[in-house]
PDB file of C-alpha atoms in Angstrom:
ATOM      1  CA  MET W   1       0.000   0.000   0.000  1.00  0.00           C
ATOM      2  CA  ALA W   2       2.745   2.440   0.903  1.00  0.00           C
ATOM      3  CA  THR W   3       4.520   1.862  -2.395  1.00  0.00           C
ATOM      4  CA  ALA W   4       1.325   2.432  -4.365  1.00  0.00           C
ATOM      5  CA  LEU W   5       0.633   5.661  -2.521  1.00  0.00           C
ATOM      6  CA  GLY W   6       4.181   6.737  -3.226  1.00  0.00           C
ATOM      7  CA  THR W   7       3.746   6.251  -6.974  1.00  0.00           C
ATOM      8  CA  ALA W   8       0.594   8.373  -6.841  1.00  0.00           C
ATOM      9  CA  ALA W   9       2.118  11.192  -4.771  1.00  0.00           C
ATOM     10  CA  PRO W  10       3.056  13.362  -7.797  1.00  0.00           C
ATOM     11  CA  VAL W  11      -0.505  13.450  -9.095  1.00  0.00           C
ATOM     12  CA  TYR W  12      -1.816  14.796  -5.791  1.00  0.00           C
ATOM     13  CA  GLY W  13       0.697  17.628  -6.011  1.00  0.00           C
ATOM     14  CA  LEU W  14      -0.246  18.233  -9.652  1.00  0.00           C
ATOM     15  CA  LEU W  15      -3.926  18.390  -8.745  1.00  0.00           C
ATOM     16  CA  LEU W  16      -3.259  21.002  -6.055  1.00  0.00           C
ATOM     17  CA  VAL W  17      -1.179  23.083  -8.492  1.00  0.00           C
ATOM     18  CA  LEU W  18      -3.910  22.923 -11.142  1.00  0.00           C
ATOM     19  CA  LEU W  19      -6.628  23.903  -8.664  1.00  0.00           C
ATOM     20  CA  ALA W  20      -4.499  26.841  -7.517  1.00  0.00           C
ATOM     21  CA  ALA W  21      -3.895  27.857 -11.144  1.00  0.00           C
ATOM     22  CA  LEU W  22      -7.637  27.759 -11.792  1.00  0.00           C
ATOM     23  CA  ALA W  23      -8.203  30.080  -8.830  1.00  0.00           C
ATOM     24  CA  VAL W  24      -5.607  32.540 -10.154  1.00  0.00           C
ATOM     25  CA  THR W  25      -6.841  32.387 -13.744  1.00  0.00           C
ATOM     26  CA  ASP W  26     -10.504  32.738 -12.859  1.00  0.00           C
ATOM     27  CA  PRO W  27     -11.288  33.884  -9.290  1.00  0.00           C
ATOM     28  CA  GLY W  28     -14.943  33.066  -9.899  1.00  0.00           C
ATOM     29  CA  PHE W  29     -14.168  29.433 -10.583  1.00  0.00           C
ATOM     30  CA  TYR W  30     -14.706  28.514  -6.930  1.00  0.00           C
ATOM     31  CA  GLU W  31     -18.156  30.035  -6.742  1.00  0.00           C
ATOM     32  CA  PRO W  32     -20.510  27.230  -5.688  1.00  0.00           C
ATOM     33  CA  ASP W  33     -22.391  26.847  -8.968  1.00  0.00           C
ATOM     34  CA  ARG W  34     -19.266  26.727 -11.122  1.00  0.00           C
ATOM     35  CA  LEU W  35     -17.349  24.460  -8.771  1.00  0.00           C
ATOM     36  CA  LEU W  36     -20.252  22.018  -8.650  1.00  0.00           C
ATOM     37  CA  ALA W  37     -20.468  22.086 -12.445  1.00  0.00           C
ATOM     38  CA  PHE W  38     -16.773  21.116 -12.542  1.00  0.00           C
ATOM     39  CA  VAL W  39     -17.411  18.192 -10.186  1.00  0.00           C
ATOM     40  CA  ARG W  40     -20.344  16.980 -12.293  1.00  0.00           C
ATOM     41  CA  ARG W  41     -18.247  17.148 -15.440  1.00  0.00           C
ATOM     42  CA  ALA W  42     -15.384  15.237 -13.820  1.00  0.00           C
ATOM     43  CA  ALA W  43     -17.453  12.497 -12.152  1.00  0.00           C
ATOM     44  CA  PRO W  44     -17.981  10.242 -15.234  1.00  0.00           C
ATOM     45  CA  LEU W  45     -14.273  10.240 -16.075  1.00  0.00           C
ATOM     46  CA  VAL W  46     -13.353   9.524 -12.449  1.00  0.00           C
ATOM     47  CA  ILE W  47     -15.641   6.480 -12.481  1.00  0.00           C
ATOM     48  CA  LEU W  48     -14.223   5.341 -15.824  1.00  0.00           C
ATOM     49  CA  ALA W  49     -10.702   5.687 -14.428  1.00  0.00           C
ATOM     50  CA  ALA W  50     -11.617   3.499 -11.445  1.00  0.00           C
ATOM     51  CA  GLY W  51     -12.893   0.788 -13.795  1.00  0.00           C
ATOM     52  CA  GLN W  52      -9.955   1.132 -16.168  1.00  0.00           C
ATOM     53  CA  TYR W  53      -7.603   0.834 -13.191  1.00  0.00           C
ATOM     54  CA  LEU W  54      -8.922  -2.654 -12.419  1.00  0.00           C
ATOM     55  CA  VAL W  55      -8.136  -3.793 -15.951  1.00  0.00           C
ATOM     56  CA  ILE W  56      -4.737  -2.121 -16.250  1.00  0.00           C
ATOM     57  CA  VAL W  57      -3.466  -3.220 -12.834  1.00  0.00           C
ATOM     58  CA  CYS W  58      -4.017  -6.848 -13.845  1.00  0.00           C
ATOM     59  CA  GLY W  59      -2.029  -6.327 -17.054  1.00  0.00           C
ATOM     60  CA  GLU W  60      -4.721  -5.602 -19.660  1.00  0.00           C
ATOM     61  CA  PHE W  61      -6.427  -2.701 -21.505  1.00  0.00           C
ATOM     62  CA  ASP W  62     -10.055  -1.763 -22.131  1.00  0.00           C
ATOM     63  CA  LEU W  63     -10.607   0.485 -25.144  1.00  0.00           C
ATOM     64  CA  SER W  64     -14.341  -0.205 -25.325  1.00  0.00           C
ATOM     65  CA  VAL W  65     -15.477   1.961 -22.391  1.00  0.00           C
ATOM     66  CA  GLY W  66     -16.044   5.128 -24.429  1.00  0.00           C
ATOM     67  CA  ALA W  67     -18.268   3.224 -26.854  1.00  0.00           C
ATOM     68  CA  ILE W  68     -20.185   1.751 -23.900  1.00  0.00           C
ATOM     69  CA  VAL W  69     -20.826   5.279 -22.617  1.00  0.00           C
ATOM     70  CA  THR W  70     -22.164   6.366 -26.008  1.00  0.00           C
ATOM     71  CA  ALA W  71     -24.287   3.247 -26.380  1.00  0.00           C
ATOM     72  CA  GLY W  72     -25.662   3.625 -22.845  1.00  0.00           C
ATOM     73  CA  VAL W  73     -26.887   7.164 -23.486  1.00  0.00           C
ATOM     74  CA  VAL W  74     -28.381   6.300 -26.877  1.00  0.00           C
ATOM     75  CA  VAL W  75     -30.009   3.059 -25.704  1.00  0.00           C
ATOM     76  CA  ALA W  76     -31.571   4.789 -22.688  1.00  0.00           C
ATOM     77  CA  ALA W  77     -33.117   7.440 -24.952  1.00  0.00           C
ATOM     78  CA  GLU W  78     -34.444   4.809 -27.341  1.00  0.00           C
ATOM     79  CA  LEU W  79     -35.899   2.787 -24.463  1.00  0.00           C
ATOM     80  CA  TYR W  80     -37.771   5.807 -23.158  1.00  0.00           C
ATOM     81  CA  GLN W  81     -39.097   6.486 -26.631  1.00  0.00           C
ATOM     82  CA  GLU W  82     -40.445   2.935 -26.863  1.00  0.00           C
ATOM     83  CA  PHE W  83     -41.548   2.709 -23.217  1.00  0.00           C
ATOM     84  CA  PRO W  84     -42.321   6.253 -21.985  1.00  0.00           C
ATOM     85  CA  GLY W  85     -43.496   5.020 -18.608  1.00  0.00           C
ATOM     86  CA  ALA W  86     -40.368   3.033 -17.801  1.00  0.00           C
ATOM     87  CA  HIS W  87     -39.046   3.564 -14.273  1.00  0.00           C
ATOM     88  CA  TRP W  88     -35.531   4.985 -14.095  1.00  0.00           C
ATOM     89  CA  PRO W  89     -34.164   2.266 -11.743  1.00  0.00           C
ATOM     90  CA  VAL W  90     -35.202  -0.382 -14.288  1.00  0.00           C
ATOM     91  CA  VAL W  91     -33.502   1.469 -17.158  1.00  0.00           C
ATOM     92  CA  CYS W  92     -30.362   2.047 -15.077  1.00  0.00           C
ATOM     93  CA  CYS W  93     -30.178  -1.635 -14.113  1.00  0.00           C
ATOM     94  CA  ALA W  94     -30.615  -2.613 -17.773  1.00  0.00           C
ATOM     95  CA  LEU W  95     -27.687  -0.380 -18.746  1.00  0.00           C
ATOM     96  CA  LEU W  96     -25.481  -1.769 -15.974  1.00  0.00           C
ATOM     97  CA  LEU W  97     -26.268  -5.338 -17.029  1.00  0.00           C
ATOM     98  CA  ALA W  98     -25.521  -4.488 -20.659  1.00  0.00           C
ATOM     99  CA  GLY W  99     -22.180  -2.968 -19.630  1.00  0.00           C
ATOM    100  CA  ALA W 100     -21.377  -6.097 -17.631  1.00  0.00           C
ATOM    101  CA  ALA W 101     -22.255  -8.263 -20.657  1.00  0.00           C
ATOM    102  CA  VAL W 102     -19.869  -6.329 -22.897  1.00  0.00           C
ATOM    103  CA  GLY W 103     -17.154  -6.640 -20.260  1.00  0.00           C
ATOM    104  CA  LEU W 104     -17.807 -10.378 -19.975  1.00  0.00           C
ATOM    105  CA  VAL W 105     -17.338 -10.835 -23.718  1.00  0.00           C
ATOM    106  CA  ASN W 106     -14.134  -8.786 -23.603  1.00  0.00           C
ATOM    107  CA  GLY W 107     -12.832 -10.869 -20.721  1.00  0.00           C
ATOM    108  CA  LEU W 108     -13.678 -14.262 -22.206  1.00  0.00           C
ATOM    109  CA  VAL W 109     -12.269 -13.448 -25.638  1.00  0.00           C
ATOM    110  CA  THR W 110      -9.070 -12.135 -24.060  1.00  0.00           C
ATOM    111  CA  THR W 111      -8.526 -14.911 -21.529  1.00  0.00           C
ATOM    112  CA  LEU W 112      -9.965 -18.018 -23.197  1.00  0.00           C
ATOM    113  CA  LEU W 113      -9.171 -17.287 -26.850  1.00  0.00           C
ATOM    114  CA  GLY W 114      -5.861 -15.612 -26.117  1.00  0.00           C
ATOM    115  CA  VAL W 115      -6.601 -12.479 -28.150  1.00  0.00           C
ATOM    116  CA  PRO W 116      -4.619  -9.496 -26.796  1.00  0.00           C
ATOM    117  CA  SER W 117      -6.941  -7.208 -24.849  1.00  0.00           C
ATOM    118  CA  PHE W 118      -5.863  -4.217 -26.924  1.00  0.00           C
ATOM    119  CA  ILE W 119      -7.202  -5.943 -30.056  1.00  0.00           C
ATOM    120  CA  THR W 120     -10.256  -7.423 -28.339  1.00  0.00           C
ATOM    121  CA  THR W 121     -11.476  -4.160 -26.865  1.00  0.00           C
ATOM    122  CA  LEU W 122     -10.557  -2.157 -29.967  1.00  0.00           C
ATOM    123  CA  GLY W 123     -12.729  -4.528 -31.981  1.00  0.00           C
ATOM    124  CA  MET W 124     -15.506  -4.259 -29.403  1.00  0.00           C
ATOM    125  CA  MET W 125     -15.272  -0.473 -29.541  1.00  0.00           C
ATOM    126  CA  LEU W 126     -15.709  -0.514 -33.320  1.00  0.00           C
ATOM    127  CA  MET W 127     -18.567  -3.006 -33.104  1.00  0.00           C
ATOM    128  CA  VAL W 128     -20.485  -1.018 -30.500  1.00  0.00           C
ATOM    129  CA  GLU W 129     -19.898   2.305 -32.257  1.00  0.00           C
ATOM    130  CA  GLY W 130     -20.954   0.767 -35.572  1.00  0.00           C
ATOM    131  CA  GLY W 131     -24.061  -0.733 -33.994  1.00  0.00           C
ATOM    132  CA  VAL W 132     -25.055   2.596 -32.482  1.00  0.00           C
ATOM    133  CA  PHE W 133     -24.557   4.395 -35.787  1.00  0.00           C
ATOM    134  CA  TYR W 134     -26.547   1.751 -37.708  1.00  0.00           C
ATOM    135  CA  TRP W 135     -29.380   1.834 -35.193  1.00  0.00           C
ATOM    136  CA  THR W 136     -29.650   5.618 -35.063  1.00  0.00           C
ATOM    137  CA  GLY W 137     -28.415   6.593 -38.515  1.00  0.00           C
ATOM    138  CA  GLY W 138     -26.054   8.988 -36.747  1.00  0.00           C
ATOM    139  CA  SER W 139     -28.956  10.933 -35.240  1.00  0.00           C
ATOM    140  CA  PRO W 140     -30.267   9.407 -31.982  1.00  0.00           C
ATOM    141  CA  GLN W 141     -33.959   9.656 -31.277  1.00  0.00           C
ATOM    142  CA  GLY W 142     -35.869   9.699 -28.031  1.00  0.00           C
ATOM    143  CA  TYR W 143     -35.334  11.615 -24.828  1.00  0.00           C
ATOM    144  CA  LEU W 144     -34.107  11.248 -21.269  1.00  0.00           C
ATOM    145  CA  PRO W 145     -36.698  12.178 -18.617  1.00  0.00           C
ATOM    146  CA  ASP W 146     -35.893  14.309 -15.608  1.00  0.00           C
ATOM    147  CA  ASP W 147     -35.899  11.425 -13.122  1.00  0.00           C
ATOM    148  CA  PHE W 148     -33.267   9.548 -15.166  1.00  0.00           C
ATOM    149  CA  ARG W 149     -31.138  12.691 -15.560  1.00  0.00           C
ATOM    150  CA  ALA W 150     -31.251  13.520 -11.846  1.00  0.00           C
ATOM    151  CA  LEU W 151     -28.080  11.568 -11.002  1.00  0.00           C
ATOM    152  CA  GLY W 152     -26.093  13.498 -13.567  1.00  0.00           C
ATOM    153  CA  ARG W 153     -27.354  17.033 -13.096  1.00  0.00           C
ATOM    154  CA  ASP W 154     -29.242  17.406  -9.801  1.00  0.00           C
ATOM    155  CA  ASP W 155     -28.017  18.021  -6.259  1.00  0.00           C
ATOM    156  CA  LEU W 156     -28.806  16.603  -2.848  1.00  0.00           C
ATOM    157  CA  PHE W 157     -29.908  19.299  -0.388  1.00  0.00           C
ATOM    158  CA  GLY W 158     -29.550  21.779  -3.230  1.00  0.00           C
ATOM    159  CA  TRP W 159     -25.736  21.861  -3.135  1.00  0.00           C
ATOM    160  CA  LEU W 160     -24.225  18.348  -3.111  1.00  0.00           C
ATOM    161  CA  PRO W 161     -24.121  16.820  -6.634  1.00  0.00           C
ATOM    162  CA  TRP W 162     -25.514  13.323  -6.900  1.00  0.00           C
ATOM    163  CA  GLY W 163     -22.741  12.632  -9.385  1.00  0.00           C
ATOM    164  CA  MET W 164     -20.155  13.331  -6.708  1.00  0.00           C
ATOM    165  CA  LEU W 165     -21.854  10.911  -4.321  1.00  0.00           C
ATOM    166  CA  VAL W 166     -21.990   8.222  -7.010  1.00  0.00           C
ATOM    167  CA  CYS W 167     -18.319   8.880  -7.760  1.00  0.00           C
ATOM    168  CA  LEU W 168     -17.331   8.578  -4.087  1.00  0.00           C
ATOM    169  CA  ALA W 169     -19.382   5.402  -3.683  1.00  0.00           C
ATOM    170  CA  ALA W 170     -17.783   3.805  -6.756  1.00  0.00           C
ATOM    171  CA  GLY W 171     -14.312   4.807  -5.599  1.00  0.00           C
ATOM    172  CA  ALA W 172     -14.895   3.469  -2.100  1.00  0.00           C
ATOM    173  CA  ALA W 173     -16.174   0.179  -3.531  1.00  0.00           C
ATOM    174  CA  VAL W 174     -13.031  -0.257  -5.642  1.00  0.00           C
ATOM    175  CA  VAL W 175     -10.769   0.631  -2.691  1.00  0.00           C
ATOM    176  CA  VAL W 176     -12.506  -2.006  -0.539  1.00  0.00           C
ATOM    177  CA  LEU W 177     -12.253  -4.500  -3.399  1.00  0.00           C
ATOM    178  CA  MET W 178      -8.519  -3.881  -3.797  1.00  0.00           C
ATOM    179  CA  ARG W 179      -7.965  -4.507  -0.083  1.00  0.00           C
ATOM    180  CA  SER W 180      -9.751  -7.848  -0.307  1.00  0.00           C
ATOM    181  CA  PRO W 181      -8.110 -11.153  -1.318  1.00  0.00           C
ATOM    182  CA  PHE W 182      -9.482 -10.643  -4.836  1.00  0.00           C
ATOM    183  CA  GLY W 183      -7.719  -7.276  -5.100  1.00  0.00           C
ATOM    184  CA  ARG W 184      -4.428  -8.824  -4.060  1.00  0.00           C
ATOM    185  CA  THR W 185      -4.781 -11.573  -6.661  1.00  0.00           C
ATOM    186  CA  LEU W 186      -5.601  -8.915  -9.259  1.00  0.00           C
ATOM    187  CA  VAL W 187      -2.318  -7.114  -8.542  1.00  0.00           C
ATOM    188  CA  ALA W 188      -0.395 -10.402  -8.382  1.00  0.00           C
ATOM    189  CA  THR W 189      -1.748 -11.373 -11.799  1.00  0.00           C
ATOM    190  CA  GLY W 190      -0.592  -8.095 -13.320  1.00  0.00           C
ATOM    191  CA  ASP W 191       2.799  -8.355 -11.641  1.00  0.00           C
ATOM    192  CA  ASN W 192       3.593 -11.894 -12.776  1.00  0.00           C
ATOM    193  CA  GLU W 193       0.887 -13.982 -14.407  1.00  0.00           C
ATOM    194  CA  ARG W 194       2.858 -17.225 -14.341  1.00  0.00           C
ATOM    195  CA  ALA W 195       3.822 -16.896 -10.683  1.00  0.00           C
ATOM    196  CA  ALA W 196       0.231 -16.021  -9.779  1.00  0.00           C
ATOM    197  CA  ALA W 197      -1.065 -19.100 -11.614  1.00  0.00           C
ATOM    198  CA  LEU W 198       1.479 -21.338  -9.882  1.00  0.00           C
ATOM    199  CA  ALA W 199       0.338 -19.868  -6.567  1.00  0.00           C
ATOM    200  CA  GLY W 200      -3.215 -20.989  -7.275  1.00  0.00           C
ATOM    201  CA  VAL W 201      -4.704 -17.783  -8.673  1.00  0.00           C
ATOM    202  CA  ARG W 202      -7.436 -18.397 -11.237  1.00  0.00           C
ATOM    203  CA  VAL W 203      -6.060 -15.915 -13.750  1.00  0.00           C
ATOM    204  CA  VAL W 204      -8.875 -16.346 -16.270  1.00  0.00           C
ATOM    205  CA  ARG W 205     -11.546 -15.604 -13.670  1.00  0.00           C
ATOM    206  CA  VAL W 206      -9.661 -12.691 -12.129  1.00  0.00           C
ATOM    207  CA  ARG W 207      -9.099 -10.905 -15.420  1.00  0.00           C
ATOM    208  CA  THR W 208     -12.611 -11.616 -16.676  1.00  0.00           C
ATOM    209  CA  VAL W 209     -14.116 -10.106 -13.514  1.00  0.00           C
ATOM    210  CA  ALA W 210     -11.918  -7.027 -14.022  1.00  0.00           C
ATOM    211  CA  PHE W 211     -13.338  -6.545 -17.527  1.00  0.00           C
ATOM    212  CA  VAL W 212     -16.894  -7.041 -16.254  1.00  0.00           C
ATOM    213  CA  LEU W 213     -16.414  -4.382 -13.561  1.00  0.00           C
ATOM    214  CA  SER W 214     -14.892  -2.022 -16.135  1.00  0.00           C
ATOM    215  CA  GLY W 215     -17.993  -2.456 -18.295  1.00  0.00           C
ATOM    216  CA  VAL W 216     -20.257  -1.747 -15.313  1.00  0.00           C
ATOM    217  CA  ALA W 217     -18.239   1.390 -14.511  1.00  0.00           C
ATOM    218  CA  ALA W 218     -18.634   2.560 -18.116  1.00  0.00           C
ATOM    219  CA  ALA W 219     -22.399   2.025 -17.972  1.00  0.00           C
ATOM    220  CA  LEU W 220     -22.573   3.972 -14.703  1.00  0.00           C
ATOM    221  CA  ALA W 221     -20.579   6.773 -16.319  1.00  0.00           C
ATOM    222  CA  ALA W 222     -23.081   6.738 -19.213  1.00  0.00           C
ATOM    223  CA  ILE W 223     -25.933   7.414 -16.777  1.00  0.00           C
ATOM    224  CA  LEU W 224     -24.113  10.463 -15.432  1.00  0.00           C
ATOM    225  CA  VAL W 225     -23.121  11.709 -18.894  1.00  0.00           C
ATOM    226  CA  GLY W 226     -26.708  11.417 -20.099  1.00  0.00           C
ATOM    227  CA  GLY W 227     -27.797  13.351 -17.042  1.00  0.00           C
ATOM    228  CA  PHE W 228     -25.789  16.513 -17.630  1.00  0.00           C
ATOM    229  CA  SER W 229     -25.203  16.491 -21.403  1.00  0.00           C
ATOM    230  CA  GLY W 230     -28.295  14.830 -22.871  1.00  0.00           C
ATOM    231  CA  VAL W 231     -28.559  12.536 -25.895  1.00  0.00           C
ATOM    232  CA  SER W 232     -25.666  12.491 -28.359  1.00  0.00           C
ATOM    233  CA  ALA W 233     -24.140   9.972 -30.760  1.00  0.00           C
ATOM    234  CA  GLN W 234     -20.705  11.170 -29.556  1.00  0.00           C
ATOM    235  CA  ALA W 235     -21.450  11.157 -25.832  1.00  0.00           C
ATOM    236  CA  GLY W 236     -18.478   8.955 -24.928  1.00  0.00           C
ATOM    237  CA  SER W 237     -16.184   9.752 -27.843  1.00  0.00           C
ATOM    238  CA  GLY W 238     -12.551   9.691 -26.744  1.00  0.00           C
ATOM    239  CA  MET W 239     -13.326   8.873 -23.124  1.00  0.00           C
ATOM    240  CA  GLU W 240     -11.479   5.552 -23.328  1.00  0.00           C
ATOM    241  CA  PHE W 241      -8.211   7.379 -24.011  1.00  0.00           C
ATOM    242  CA  GLU W 242      -8.950   9.975 -21.348  1.00  0.00           C
ATOM    243  CA  ALA W 243      -9.479   7.165 -18.821  1.00  0.00           C
ATOM    244  CA  ILE W 244      -6.174   5.502 -19.741  1.00  0.00           C
ATOM    245  CA  THR W 245      -4.414   8.875 -19.561  1.00  0.00           C
ATOM    246  CA  ALA W 246      -5.902   9.487 -16.119  1.00  0.00           C
ATOM    247  CA  VAL W 247      -4.778   6.069 -14.874  1.00  0.00           C
ATOM    248  CA  VAL W 248      -1.161   6.452 -16.007  1.00  0.00           C
ATOM    249  CA  LEU W 249      -1.129  10.050 -14.744  1.00  0.00           C
ATOM    250  CA  GLY W 250      -2.123   8.614 -11.370  1.00  0.00           C
ATOM    251  CA  GLY W 251       1.021   6.485 -11.232  1.00  0.00           C
ATOM    252  CA  VAL W 252      -0.463   3.144 -12.323  1.00  0.00           C
ATOM    253  CA  VAL W 253       2.058   1.131 -14.352  1.00  0.00           C
ATOM    254  CA  LEU W 254       0.963   0.000 -17.802  1.00  0.00           C
ATOM    255  CA  GLY W 255       1.528  -3.740 -17.815  1.00  0.00           C
ATOM    256  CA  GLY W 256       0.068  -4.140 -14.349  1.00  0.00           C
ATOM    257  CA  GLY W 257       1.217  -4.959 -10.868  1.00  0.00           C
ATOM    258  CA  ARG W 258       1.540  -1.507  -9.347  1.00  0.00           C
ATOM    259  CA  GLY W 259      -0.600   1.557  -8.621  1.00  0.00           C
ATOM    260  CA  SER W 260      -3.516   2.751  -6.511  1.00  0.00           C
ATOM    261  CA  VAL W 261      -7.117   3.426  -7.443  1.00  0.00           C
ATOM    262  CA  ALA W 262      -7.020   6.690  -5.465  1.00  0.00           C
ATOM    263  CA  GLY W 263      -4.162   7.817  -7.687  1.00  0.00           C
ATOM    264  CA  ALA W 264      -6.083   6.865 -10.830  1.00  0.00           C
ATOM    265  CA  MET W 265      -9.127   8.846  -9.688  1.00  0.00           C
ATOM    266  CA  ALA W 266      -6.942  11.823  -8.752  1.00  0.00           C
ATOM    267  CA  GLY W 267      -5.464  11.553 -12.244  1.00  0.00           C
ATOM    268  CA  ALA W 268      -8.959  11.889 -13.708  1.00  0.00           C
ATOM    269  CA  PHE W 269      -9.678  15.004 -11.644  1.00  0.00           C
ATOM    270  CA  SER W 270      -6.296  16.416 -12.664  1.00  0.00           C
ATOM    271  CA  LEU W 271      -6.986  15.795 -16.344  1.00  0.00           C
ATOM    272  CA  VAL W 272     -10.358  17.555 -16.201  1.00  0.00           C
ATOM    273  CA  ALA W 273      -8.771  20.419 -14.244  1.00  0.00           C
ATOM    274  CA  LEU W 274      -6.016  20.697 -16.856  1.00  0.00           C
ATOM    275  CA  PHE W 275      -8.477  20.816 -19.745  1.00  0.00           C
ATOM    276  CA  THR W 276     -10.553  23.398 -17.870  1.00  0.00           C
ATOM    277  CA  LEU W 277      -7.447  25.526 -17.312  1.00  0.00           C
ATOM    278  CA  LEU W 278      -6.456  25.294 -20.974  1.00  0.00           C
ATOM    279  CA  ASN W 279      -9.956  26.350 -21.963  1.00  0.00           C
ATOM    280  CA  LEU W 280      -9.846  29.340 -19.608  1.00  0.00           C
ATOM    281  CA  ARG W 281      -6.463  30.299 -21.069  1.00  0.00           C
ATOM    282  CA  GLY W 282      -7.968  30.266 -24.544  1.00  0.00           C
ATOM    283  CA  VAL W 283      -5.994  27.251 -25.738  1.00  0.00           C
ATOM    284  CA  SER W 284      -7.712  25.414 -28.573  1.00  0.00           C
ATOM    285  CA  GLY W 285      -9.624  22.321 -27.546  1.00  0.00           C
ATOM    286  CA  ALA W 286      -8.020  20.566 -30.525  1.00  0.00           C
ATOM    287  CA  LEU W 287      -4.793  20.417 -28.501  1.00  0.00           C
ATOM    288  CA  GLU W 288      -6.368  18.209 -25.832  1.00  0.00           C
ATOM    289  CA  SER W 289      -5.350  15.059 -27.705  1.00  0.00           C
ATOM    290  CA  THR W 290      -1.793  16.383 -27.997  1.00  0.00           C
ATOM    291  CA  VAL W 291      -1.719  17.064 -24.260  1.00  0.00           C
ATOM    292  CA  GLN W 292      -3.023  13.563 -23.537  1.00  0.00           C
ATOM    293  CA  GLY W 293      -0.336  12.042 -25.742  1.00  0.00           C
ATOM    294  CA  VAL W 294       2.420  13.982 -23.987  1.00  0.00           C
ATOM    295  CA  ILE W 295       1.064  12.968 -20.579  1.00  0.00           C
ATOM    296  CA  VAL W 296       0.914   9.271 -21.474  1.00  0.00           C
ATOM    297  CA  ILE W 297       4.423   9.182 -22.913  1.00  0.00           C
ATOM    298  CA  ALA W 298       5.924  11.182 -20.037  1.00  0.00           C
ATOM    299  CA  ALA W 299       4.102   9.237 -17.306  1.00  0.00           C
ATOM    300  CA  VAL W 300       4.977   5.841 -18.772  1.00  0.00           C
ATOM    301  CA  ALA W 301       8.611   6.858 -19.338  1.00  0.00           C
ATOM    302  CA  LEU W 302       8.982   8.153 -15.772  1.00  0.00           C
ATOM    303  CA  GLY W 303       7.241   5.086 -14.365  1.00  0.00           C
ATOM    304  CA  ALA W 304       9.470   2.733 -16.360  1.00  0.00           C
ATOM    305  CA  ALA W 305      12.614   4.555 -15.225  1.00  0.00           C
ATOM    306  CA  ASP W 306      11.489   4.468 -11.601  1.00  0.00           C
ATOM    307  CA  TRP W 307      10.617   0.782 -11.799  1.00  0.00           C
ATOM    308  CA  SER W 308      13.964  -0.007 -13.374  1.00  0.00           C
ATOM    309  CA  ARG W 309      15.729   1.720 -10.476  1.00  0.00           C
ATOM    310  CA  ARG W 310      13.634  -0.192  -7.951  1.00  0.00           C
ATOM    311  CA  ARG W 311      14.430  -3.534  -9.559  1.00  0.00           C
ATOM    312  CA  ARG W 312      18.171  -2.762  -9.461  1.00  0.00           C
ATOM    313  CA  SER W 313      18.008  -1.661  -5.830  1.00  0.00           C
ATOM    314  CA  PRO W 314      18.861  -4.563  -3.470  1.00  0.00           C
ATOM    315  CA  SER W 315      16.893  -2.905  -0.659  1.00  0.00           C
ATOM    316  CA  THR W 316      13.599  -2.969  -2.541  1.00  0.00           C
ATOM    317  CA  GLY W 317      11.240  -5.362  -0.906  1.00  0.00           C
ATOM    318  CA  GLY W 318       8.477  -5.590  -3.476  1.00  0.00           C
ATOM    319  CA  HIS W 319       5.290  -3.666  -4.105  1.00  0.00           C
ATOM    320  CA  THR W 320       1.590  -3.803  -3.458  1.00  0.00           C
ATOM    321  CA  SER W 321      -1.520  -2.045  -4.583  1.00  0.00           C
TER     322      SER W 321
END
């Protein structure tokens, strides 16, 4: 645990610097309404980062989460068009189950068929995006009623965003999971798959469950995105790369075996804060992808250098999540 927190320490400092820069750039940023709007906007990515963390820490990737977000928003709108009286808990449960089903397919194809997760989830992303486009013709129909959108845009007591509460609950659930025996086997699998298997870890099951939970996290993010942004055929476009960027920014090692979920979630907040700062500075939004690319390369390079030093150090006693 201490090692994982140490790898995430830089992102906490970065987040504080970015929040301070936002205050200097726009003193009105910390007015309640605008600050809460920032939290709502960040919440879906934070949840996606928590799900992506589970997959990356066990040595895999999930590129399908952005497509799941888009499909979740579009499917919810279509369901309400067909069944106007549908209750929002039923629709939300249907989306979560659909996300879990996509994750299950990703996990089984990756673990049982031996297809690299990068290829599996890239193919799934294209399939889901293609299915959404075919179904809607590029122009989604339907609507999202107020009760469904409440989680994404409304507040508890008039000031506490529901999205923030959902985000905290999801983060707490993943933290508890990572402190359980399953979490330890997840990290062990990412660290050394062969050693984990020899120690009795059911690698196929562990990695498949990670993909399922990532799909559920993506579906939950879709509910929040639909709440504050409405129906769009590009609702989750690019969010898969933002989630991966957030995870590596939070100190999680690509390839698995090291990193903390708190760091990954802080990385998501930092990324949203950075994009907000760039927008306030008048920097073109087209540069966001460039910034993400620089962050990924720099974070992975620094992480690899640090890990190389640790492996050469005779005093290093290992690492945990």
